[in-house]
Coordinates of C-alpha atoms in Angstrom, one line a residue:
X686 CA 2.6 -13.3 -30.1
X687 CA 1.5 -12.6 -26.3
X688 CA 2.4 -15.6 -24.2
X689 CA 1.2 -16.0 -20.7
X690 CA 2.4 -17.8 -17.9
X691 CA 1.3 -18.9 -14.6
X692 CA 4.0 -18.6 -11.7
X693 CA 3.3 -19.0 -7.5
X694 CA 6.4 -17.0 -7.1
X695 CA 7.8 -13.8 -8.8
X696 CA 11.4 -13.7 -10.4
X697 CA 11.2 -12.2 -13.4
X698 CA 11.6 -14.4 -16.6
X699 CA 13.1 -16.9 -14.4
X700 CA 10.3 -17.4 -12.3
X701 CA 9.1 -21.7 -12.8
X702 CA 5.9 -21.9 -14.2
X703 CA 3.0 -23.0 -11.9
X704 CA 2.1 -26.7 -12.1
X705 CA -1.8 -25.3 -11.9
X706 CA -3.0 -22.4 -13.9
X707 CA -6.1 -22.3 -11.9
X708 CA -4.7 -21.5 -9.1
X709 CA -1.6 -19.6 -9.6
X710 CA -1.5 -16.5 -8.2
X711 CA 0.1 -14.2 -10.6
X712 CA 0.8 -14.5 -14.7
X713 CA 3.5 -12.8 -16.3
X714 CA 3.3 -12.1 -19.9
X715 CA 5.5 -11.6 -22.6
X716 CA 5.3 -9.9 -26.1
X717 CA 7.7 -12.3 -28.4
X718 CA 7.5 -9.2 -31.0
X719 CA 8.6 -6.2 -28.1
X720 CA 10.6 -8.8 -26.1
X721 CA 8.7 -6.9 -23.1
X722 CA 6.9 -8.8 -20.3
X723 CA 4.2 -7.4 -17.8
X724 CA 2.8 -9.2 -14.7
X725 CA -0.7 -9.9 -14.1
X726 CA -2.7 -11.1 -10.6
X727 CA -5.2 -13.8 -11.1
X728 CA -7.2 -11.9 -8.4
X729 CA -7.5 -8.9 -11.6
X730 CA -8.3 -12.0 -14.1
X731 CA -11.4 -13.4 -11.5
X732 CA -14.3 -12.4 -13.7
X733 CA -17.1 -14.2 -12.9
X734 CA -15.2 -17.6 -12.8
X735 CA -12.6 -16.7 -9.5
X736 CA -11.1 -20.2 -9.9
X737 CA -10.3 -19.3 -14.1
X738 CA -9.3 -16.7 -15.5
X739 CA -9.3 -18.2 -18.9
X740 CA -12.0 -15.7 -20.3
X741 CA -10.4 -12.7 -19.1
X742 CA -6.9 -13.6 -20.7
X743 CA -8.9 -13.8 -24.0
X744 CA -10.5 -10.4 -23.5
X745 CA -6.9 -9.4 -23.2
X746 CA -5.2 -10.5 -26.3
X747 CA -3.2 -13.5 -25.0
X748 CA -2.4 -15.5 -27.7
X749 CA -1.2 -18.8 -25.9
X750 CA -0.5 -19.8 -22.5
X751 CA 2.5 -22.1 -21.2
X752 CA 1.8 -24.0 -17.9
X753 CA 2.8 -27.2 -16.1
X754 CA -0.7 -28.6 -15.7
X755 CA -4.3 -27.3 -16.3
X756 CA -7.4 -29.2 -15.5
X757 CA -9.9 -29.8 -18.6
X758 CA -12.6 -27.4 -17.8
X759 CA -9.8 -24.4 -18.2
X760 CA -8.7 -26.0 -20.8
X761 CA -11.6 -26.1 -23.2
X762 CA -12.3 -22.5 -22.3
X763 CA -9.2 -21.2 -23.2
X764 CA -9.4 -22.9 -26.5
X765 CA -13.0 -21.4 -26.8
X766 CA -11.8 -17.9 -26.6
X767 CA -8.7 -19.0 -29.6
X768 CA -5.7 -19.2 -27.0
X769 CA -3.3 -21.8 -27.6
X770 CA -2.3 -23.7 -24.7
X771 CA 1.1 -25.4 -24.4
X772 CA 2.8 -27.9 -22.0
X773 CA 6.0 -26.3 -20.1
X774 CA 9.0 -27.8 -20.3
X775 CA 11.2 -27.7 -16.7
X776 CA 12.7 -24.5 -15.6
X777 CA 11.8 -20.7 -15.7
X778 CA 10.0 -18.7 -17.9
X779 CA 13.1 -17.7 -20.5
X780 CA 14.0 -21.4 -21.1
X781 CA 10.2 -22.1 -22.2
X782 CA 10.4 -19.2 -24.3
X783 CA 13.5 -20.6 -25.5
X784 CA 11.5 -24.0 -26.4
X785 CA 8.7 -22.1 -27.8
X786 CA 10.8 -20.1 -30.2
X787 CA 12.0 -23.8 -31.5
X788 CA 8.3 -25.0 -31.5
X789 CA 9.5 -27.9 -28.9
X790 CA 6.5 -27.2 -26.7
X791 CA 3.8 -30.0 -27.0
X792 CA 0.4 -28.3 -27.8
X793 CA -2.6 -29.3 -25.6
X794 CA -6.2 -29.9 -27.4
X795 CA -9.7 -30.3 -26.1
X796 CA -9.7 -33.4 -23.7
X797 CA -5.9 -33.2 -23.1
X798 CA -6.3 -31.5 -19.8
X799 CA -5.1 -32.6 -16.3
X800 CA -3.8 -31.3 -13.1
X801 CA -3.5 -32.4 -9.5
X802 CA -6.1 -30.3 -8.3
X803 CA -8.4 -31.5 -5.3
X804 CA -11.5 -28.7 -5.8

C-alpha cells in the first residue's frame, strides 16, 4: 500500500502531518510493502489544479492519503481517482503509520470534508 502525507515542514517520518492537504508544501510517501518513503513537492503535483494535487497523486499510484484536514472539493477528487483518504491522528508520520497498521484511522467519504481554509 502507497500512503501519502502532507507535511509544512521536513523531518523525515517524524515530520507532523499538515492540517491542510491543499496547501502543504511537500508530501512524503511511504511504501507499507518496501518500508521505503520518498518525498514529493506539491509544486511537481500542480497539474492543472495548483491548489490540488489530488489528480496527480492518482496518476502516481497513491493508494491512500493521511492528513489533518482536507476541504471537500479535494476530497471528492481523491475519492474519484480510488484513493483512500484517512483522518491523522496527533503526532508524526511513524505514529500514523503505526495507527494505520491497526486500522485506528477514521476513513473520510464523500461529504466528510473540512478544513480551515480561507480561499
Amino acid at each position: 500500500m502507497k500512503l501519502c502525507f502532507p507535511v509544512e515542514k521536513l523531518s523525515g517520518l517524524e515530520s507532523h502531518v499538515s492540517e491542510h492537504f491543499g496547501s502543504a508544501p511537500y508530501f512524503i510517501t511511504y511504501d507499507s510493502e518496501t518500508k521505503e518513503a520518498g518525498l514529493l513537492y506539491a509544486q511537481d503535483l500542480a497539474g492543472e489544479s495548483a491548489c490540488n494535487p489530488a489528480d496527480e497523486l492518482g496518476k502516481m499510484g497513491i493508494d491512500a492519503v493521511i492528513t489533518g484536514g482536507i476541504g471537500p472539493g479535494a476530497l471528492n477528487r481523491l475519492l474519484d481517482e480510488g484513493i483512500y483518504v484517512y483522518q491523522a491522528k496527533s503526532g508524526p508520520i511513524s505514529v500514523n503509520i503505526d495507527h494505520y497498521n491497526k486500522s485506528e484511522l477514521t476513513a473520510l467519504g464523500y461529504g466528510s470534508g473540512q478544513c480551515d481554509c480561507k480561499g
